[in-house]
Structures are given as structure tokens and as C-alpha cells.
């Protein structure tokens, strides 16, 4: 059987990147943790190995991580999305870039305030050009759930222009313990990004810690 791909997680020292690294390392993927500083990435790899000792994992600065990954994941705050992509662009050609960015604008994070490009995902795709296959996902999943050894009930909307790229991300989502759904082209990332502000409102007004969405209607198989 062919080896599984290497997944490079840029900003993988943070909350969401840590959670995805744990899930995909347990599923047998080789992980590269990217950071602006090598030492920070090395600390994150050391922590990952405490949880998943058999995991092949490397630490690199973001640009090297992007070049080393077969699949690259961007997990940095929205305000640093494009500047980070600029530093790693050379390593992204022909690859899937999974972008988790939620463009919340503090202090009103419970109000939908999407960027003028329509969504953070569309902004990344426009910025990078069509030889990078931007696929957005995980905007509605809490980082701490990914980090914990728990069943995640909420589903994941997967948007991107190429069906084959979405198929791959849906497979990765299932291997991380969640259901992923084709949400259509990158423009449709707006819905998942906007939904995060609505879930924040639901959490506040209904006193629950992490609401999520679930797609219904599928026949039992
Ligand atoms: N947290 C969640 O529950 C959650 C859920 C869904 C989606 N998201 C999305 O996931 C992304 C990451 O969220 P997070 O909570 O993981 O963020 P975070 O922990 O605050 O930051 C992630 C990483 O971003 C890097 N970073 C910070 N400032 C930067 C800068 N100026 N330039 C470049 N990189 C910088 C840092 O890595 P280094 O210092 O190592 O470079 C940091 O560890 C965001 O876009 C967020 O909207 C988060």
C-alpha cells in the first residue's frame, strides 16, 4: 500500500493546528509542524510525540514546511492569512491548501463581517491563483474538541473549486473522526465562515459551550 501523504500545518503551534496534527497523526499521516520560529515548531512536535509517539513528525519554519508537505494546511489568525501565504507561496504550486480561516472581526465576533472578497477562502484562492487548490474546512469545529480524545458530533462543510480536492479533504475529515460534506465552490466558503458567528451567538444565548451543525436527511445504510 502506498505511504500516506505528508501534511504540513502552517501555524501548527496554535490551538487548531495542534488539534488537527493530533487527529491526523493518529490516522497515520506524517506531520510537519510549521511556525515562524523553528524552536516553537520543535516544541510543538515534542508535545505531539507525547500524545502520538509513533508519529513521524518534523518541525520547520513555515516556508520549508509548505515545500515539504504534499498537502498544506493554513491555521493562522485571519489578519495574518495573506501575509503568511506570501511567505510560503513558492512551496504551494499544484497542491491542496486547506484553509481554516474564520474572518471574525473583534469585538463583534458574534456578528457576520465577511471580507470584501466574499470570504477568507475566496480571498486566499484569488491571492494564490488557480494552480493552488484552496479547500476550506473546519471553521465550525472547536480546537479543543480536536485536541481531546472525544467523538466530534458536528459536521464539516468542505468548499473548493475542484471536486477531487474536496474529495481528498472529506477523506481527511473522516480520518480525523468527523463527517465532511461537499459544500461546492470556494465562494460557498462564505456560508461556513459566517456560520461561526451564528454558533458563537447560540453558545452565548443558550448557555452551551460548543454548538455545531449536523447535516440530516441521509438514509441509514
Ligand atoms: N481556535 C478554534 O477553535 C478555531 C476553530 C475554527 C477555525 N479556527 C481558525 O483557525 C485559525 C487558527 O486559529 P487558532 O485559534 O489556532 O489561532 P492561534 O492559536 O491564535 O494562532 C495560530 C498560530 O498562528 C501563528 N501566528 C500568530 N501570529 C502570527 C503572525 N503575525 N503571522 C503569522 N503567523 C502568526 C502562530 O504560530 P507561530 O508563532 O508558531 O508562527 C500561532 O501559533 C484562525 O484562522 C481561526 O479563525 C480556529
Short mmCIF file of C-alpha atoms and ligand atoms in Angstrom, two decimals:
data_model
loop_
_atom_site.label_atom_id
_atom_site.label_comp_id
_atom_site.label_asym_id
_atom_site.label_seq_id
_atom_site.Cartn_x
_atom_site.Cartn_y
_atom_site.Cartn_z
CA UNK A 1 0.00 0.00 0.00
CA UNK A 2 1.29 3.50 -0.83
CA UNK A 3 2.53 5.60 2.08
CA UNK A 4 0.13 8.21 3.32
CA UNK A 5 0.85 11.82 2.40
CA UNK A 6 2.82 14.31 4.44
CA UNK A 7 0.61 17.02 5.88
CA UNK A 8 2.28 20.35 6.65
CA UNK A 9 0.41 22.54 9.13
CA UNK A 10 1.43 26.21 8.97
CA UNK A 11 0.96 27.90 12.33
CA UNK A 12 0.64 24.34 13.62
CA UNK A 13 1.86 25.54 17.01
CA UNK A 14 -1.56 27.09 17.67
CA UNK A 15 -4.82 25.72 19.00
CA UNK A 16 -6.49 24.49 15.81
CA UNK A 17 -3.29 23.29 14.17
CA UNK A 18 -2.41 21.28 17.28
CA UNK A 19 -5.80 19.59 17.19
CA UNK A 20 -5.57 18.68 13.51
CA UNK A 21 -1.99 17.42 13.98
CA UNK A 22 -3.12 15.10 16.78
CA UNK A 23 -6.04 13.73 14.76
CA UNK A 24 -4.07 13.15 11.53
CA UNK A 25 -1.01 11.74 13.29
CA UNK A 26 -3.24 9.16 14.94
CA UNK A 27 -4.59 8.34 11.46
CA UNK A 28 -1.06 7.54 10.26
CA UNK A 29 -0.09 10.68 8.36
CA UNK A 30 3.39 12.16 8.57
CA UNK A 31 3.08 15.63 10.08
CA UNK A 32 5.23 18.70 9.56
CA UNK A 33 4.58 21.47 12.05
CA UNK A 34 5.32 24.90 10.58
CA UNK A 35 5.96 28.05 12.55
CA UNK A 36 7.56 31.45 12.16
CA UNK A 37 10.27 30.15 14.51
CA UNK A 38 11.90 26.74 14.32
CA UNK A 39 12.18 26.43 18.11
CA UNK A 40 8.43 26.90 18.55
CA UNK A 41 7.75 24.24 15.93
CA UNK A 42 10.19 21.87 17.66
CA UNK A 43 8.35 22.34 20.97
CA UNK A 44 5.04 21.56 19.25
CA UNK A 45 6.49 18.39 17.71
CA UNK A 46 7.81 17.31 21.12
CA UNK A 47 4.29 17.75 22.54
CA UNK A 48 2.75 15.87 19.61
CA UNK A 49 5.12 12.95 20.19
CA UNK A 50 3.98 12.72 23.83
CA UNK A 51 0.46 12.06 22.55
CA UNK A 52 1.31 10.09 19.44
CA UNK A 53 4.81 8.62 19.98
CA UNK A 54 4.91 6.60 16.75
CA UNK A 55 4.13 9.64 14.62
CA UNK A 56 6.73 10.64 12.09
CA UNK A 57 6.77 14.41 12.66
CA UNK A 58 9.16 17.21 11.73
CA UNK A 59 9.47 20.84 12.76
CA UNK A 60 10.22 23.53 10.18
CA UNK A 61 9.80 27.20 9.51
CA UNK A 62 6.59 27.84 7.56
CA UNK A 63 8.17 28.20 4.08
CA UNK A 64 10.11 24.95 4.43
CA UNK A 65 7.05 23.21 5.85
CA UNK A 66 4.92 24.28 2.89
CA UNK A 67 7.53 22.95 0.47
CA UNK A 68 7.78 19.65 2.38
CA UNK A 69 4.05 18.95 2.58
CA UNK A 70 2.07 17.02 -0.02
CA UNK A 71 -0.96 18.74 1.47
CA UNK A 72 -0.62 22.08 3.27
CA UNK A 73 -2.93 23.42 5.96
CA UNK A 74 -3.13 27.09 6.95
CA UNK A 75 -4.02 27.65 10.62
CA UNK A 76 -3.11 31.23 11.46
CA UNK A 77 -5.29 34.16 12.63
CA UNK A 78 -7.32 35.77 9.82
CA UNK A 79 -5.38 39.03 9.91
CA UNK A 80 -2.18 37.12 9.07
CA UNK A 81 -3.68 34.85 6.38
CA UNK A 82 -2.37 36.63 3.28
CA UNK A 83 1.00 37.68 4.73
CA UNK A 84 1.64 34.06 5.74
CA UNK A 85 0.62 32.81 2.28
CA UNK A 86 3.09 35.28 0.74
CA UNK A 87 5.96 33.77 2.74
CA UNK A 88 5.14 30.20 1.65
CA UNK A 89 3.80 30.70 -1.90
CA UNK A 90 6.78 29.05 -3.62
CA UNK A 91 6.01 25.74 -1.91
CA UNK A 92 2.31 25.58 -2.77
CA UNK A 93 2.20 25.06 -6.56
CA UNK A 94 -0.09 22.22 -7.64
CA UNK A 95 -1.01 21.34 -4.04
CA UNK A 96 -4.17 21.32 -1.96
CA UNK A 97 -4.14 24.14 0.59
CA UNK A 98 -6.67 23.53 3.35
CA UNK A 99 -7.63 26.92 4.79
CA UNK A 100 -9.44 27.00 8.14
CA UNK A 101 -9.55 30.79 8.44
CA UNK A 102 -12.60 32.35 10.06
CA UNK A 103 -12.60 36.11 9.42
CA UNK A 104 -14.00 37.20 12.77
CA UNK A 105 -13.63 40.93 13.46
CA UNK A 106 -13.35 41.69 17.19
CA UNK A 107 -15.02 42.90 19.26
CA UNK A 108 -18.23 41.87 17.45
CA UNK A 109 -17.27 38.25 16.81
CA UNK A 110 -20.93 37.24 17.03
CA UNK A 111 -21.77 39.40 14.01
CA UNK A 112 -21.05 38.17 10.49
CA UNK A 113 -18.46 40.51 8.93
CA UNK A 114 -17.09 38.77 5.86
CA UNK A 115 -14.27 40.44 3.88
CA UNK A 116 -14.91 42.37 0.66
CA UNK A 117 -13.68 39.38 -1.41
CA UNK A 118 -16.72 37.44 -0.16
CA UNK A 119 -14.93 35.08 2.21
CA UNK A 120 -11.49 34.32 3.56
CA UNK A 121 -11.38 31.20 1.40
CA UNK A 122 -12.14 33.13 -1.80
CA UNK A 123 -9.58 35.74 -0.76
CA UNK A 124 -6.91 33.02 -0.46
CA UNK A 125 -7.85 31.43 -3.79
CA UNK A 126 -7.80 34.80 -5.59
CA UNK A 127 -4.46 35.64 -3.98
CA UNK A 128 -2.77 32.36 -4.87
CA UNK A 129 -4.19 31.71 -8.34
CA UNK A 130 -5.71 28.54 -9.74
CA UNK A 131 -2.60 26.34 -9.57
CA UNK A 132 -3.15 26.11 -5.82
CA UNK A 133 -6.29 24.17 -4.90
CA UNK A 134 -7.71 26.04 -1.92
CA UNK A 135 -10.22 23.99 0.06
CA UNK A 136 -11.84 25.42 3.17
CA UNK A 137 -13.00 23.35 6.14
CA UNK A 138 -13.21 23.10 9.96
CA UNK A 139 -14.40 26.69 10.53
CA UNK A 140 -17.18 25.41 12.82
CA UNK A 141 -15.15 22.91 14.88
CA UNK A 142 -13.73 23.96 18.27
CA UNK A 143 -9.98 23.42 18.54
CA UNK A 144 -10.18 21.84 21.99
CA UNK A 145 -12.52 19.13 20.69
CA UNK A 146 -9.95 18.22 18.05
CA UNK A 147 -7.27 18.06 20.73
CA UNK A 148 -9.28 15.82 23.07
CA UNK A 149 -9.88 12.11 22.62
CA UNK A 150 -13.64 12.57 22.16
CA UNK A 151 -16.19 11.83 19.45
CA UNK A 152 -16.93 15.00 17.50
CA UNK A 153 -20.63 15.27 16.69
CA UNK A 154 -20.57 18.28 14.40
CA UNK A 155 -20.17 18.03 10.65
CA UNK A 156 -17.70 19.84 8.38
CA UNK A 157 -18.59 21.84 5.25
CA UNK A 158 -15.87 21.46 2.62
CA UNK A 159 -15.69 24.14 -0.12
CA UNK A 160 -13.30 24.41 -3.05
CA UNK A 161 -13.33 24.66 -6.83
CA UNK A 162 -12.05 21.15 -7.62
CA UNK A 163 -14.17 18.13 -6.69
CA UNK A 164 -11.11 15.87 -6.45
CA UNK A 165 -9.52 18.24 -3.94
CA UNK A 166 -12.74 18.35 -1.89
CA UNK A 167 -12.90 14.54 -2.02
CA UNK A 168 -9.40 14.38 -0.51
CA UNK A 169 -10.31 16.80 2.28
CA UNK A 170 -13.52 14.89 3.01
CA UNK A 171 -11.41 11.73 3.33
CA UNK A 172 -9.02 13.53 5.71
CA UNK A 173 -12.01 14.80 7.68
CA UNK A 174 -13.39 11.29 8.06
CA UNK A 175 -9.97 10.01 9.14
CA UNK A 176 -9.96 12.78 11.76
CA UNK A 177 -13.25 11.45 13.12
CA UNK A 178 -15.81 13.80 11.55
CA UNK A 179 -18.26 13.80 8.65
CA UNK A 180 -17.32 16.07 5.76
CA UNK A 181 -19.77 17.27 3.10
CA UNK A 182 -19.28 18.73 -0.38
CA UNK A 183 -20.29 22.38 0.00
CA UNK A 184 -19.47 23.40 -3.56
CA UNK A 185 -17.09 26.03 -4.99
CA UNK A 186 -14.84 28.29 -2.95
CA UNK A 187 -17.44 31.10 -2.98
CA UNK A 188 -19.59 28.89 -0.75
CA UNK A 189 -16.96 29.03 1.98
CA UNK A 190 -18.78 32.25 2.96
CA UNK A 191 -21.59 30.18 4.48
CA UNK A 192 -19.33 28.13 6.75
CA UNK A 193 -17.31 31.18 7.77
CA UNK A 194 -20.47 33.17 8.55
CA UNK A 195 -21.93 30.26 10.48
CA UNK A 196 -19.18 30.56 13.09
CA UNK A 197 -20.55 33.92 14.27
CA UNK A 198 -24.02 32.38 14.50
CA UNK A 199 -22.71 29.45 16.55
CA UNK A 200 -21.00 31.96 18.86
CA UNK A 201 -24.41 33.63 19.38
CA UNK A 202 -26.05 30.26 20.03
CA UNK A 203 -23.34 29.36 22.57
CA UNK A 204 -23.92 32.65 24.41
CA UNK A 205 -27.70 32.77 24.38
CA UNK A 206 -28.33 29.09 25.03
CA UNK A 207 -25.50 28.63 27.51
CA UNK A 208 -23.76 25.78 25.72
CA UNK A 209 -20.02 25.53 25.30
CA UNK A 210 -19.69 24.46 21.68
CA UNK A 211 -22.65 24.28 19.34
CA UNK A 212 -22.14 22.78 15.91
CA UNK A 213 -24.05 21.81 12.79
CA UNK A 214 -25.16 18.42 11.55
CA UNK A 215 -26.47 17.60 8.06
CA UNK A 216 -29.61 15.46 8.23
CA UNK A 217 -31.57 13.58 5.60
CA UNK A 218 -29.15 10.82 4.74
CA UNK A 219 -30.78 7.38 4.65
CA UNK A 220 -29.39 4.86 7.11
CA UNK A 221 -27.16 2.40 5.29
N1 LIG B 1 -9.47 28.02 17.70
C1 LIG B 1 -10.57 27.48 17.18
O1 LIG B 1 -11.39 26.84 17.88
C2 LIG B 1 -10.82 27.62 15.71
C3 LIG B 1 -11.91 26.92 15.15
C4 LIG B 1 -12.12 27.01 13.77
C5 LIG B 1 -11.28 27.79 12.96
N2 LIG B 1 -10.25 28.47 13.56
C6 LIG B 1 -9.36 29.27 12.70
O2 LIG B 1 -8.09 28.67 12.76
C7 LIG B 1 -7.07 29.66 12.62
C8 LIG B 1 -6.11 29.48 13.76
O3 LIG B 1 -6.81 29.64 14.98
P1 LIG B 1 -6.08 29.32 16.35
O4 LIG B 1 -7.09 29.50 17.42
O5 LIG B 1 -5.32 28.06 16.24
O6 LIG B 1 -5.05 30.56 16.39
P2 LIG B 1 -3.84 30.83 17.36
O7 LIG B 1 -3.60 29.66 18.25
O8 LIG B 1 -4.06 32.17 17.99
O9 LIG B 1 -2.63 31.04 16.33
C9 LIG B 1 -2.19 30.01 15.49
C10 LIG B 1 -0.76 30.29 15.09
O10 LIG B 1 -0.70 31.41 14.22
C11 LIG B 1 0.62 31.89 14.23
N3 LIG B 1 0.65 33.34 14.21
C12 LIG B 1 0.31 34.19 15.20
N4 LIG B 1 0.54 35.46 14.82
C13 LIG B 1 1.03 35.40 13.56
C14 LIG B 1 1.51 36.39 12.65
N5 LIG B 1 1.55 37.69 12.97
N6 LIG B 1 1.95 35.95 11.45
C15 LIG B 1 1.98 34.64 11.13
N7 LIG B 1 1.58 33.66 11.97
C16 LIG B 1 1.11 34.05 13.18
C17 LIG B 1 1.30 31.38 15.50
O11 LIG B 1 2.29 30.43 15.12
P3 LIG B 1 3.85 30.73 15.30
O12 LIG B 1 4.01 31.74 16.40
O13 LIG B 1 4.39 29.39 15.69
O14 LIG B 1 4.33 31.19 13.98
C18 LIG B 1 0.16 30.68 16.22
O15 LIG B 1 0.59 29.56 16.98
C19 LIG B 1 -7.78 31.01 12.60
O16 LIG B 1 -7.89 31.48 11.28
C20 LIG B 1 -9.16 30.71 13.16
O17 LIG B 1 -10.15 31.54 12.62
C21 LIG B 1 -10.00 28.39 14.89
#
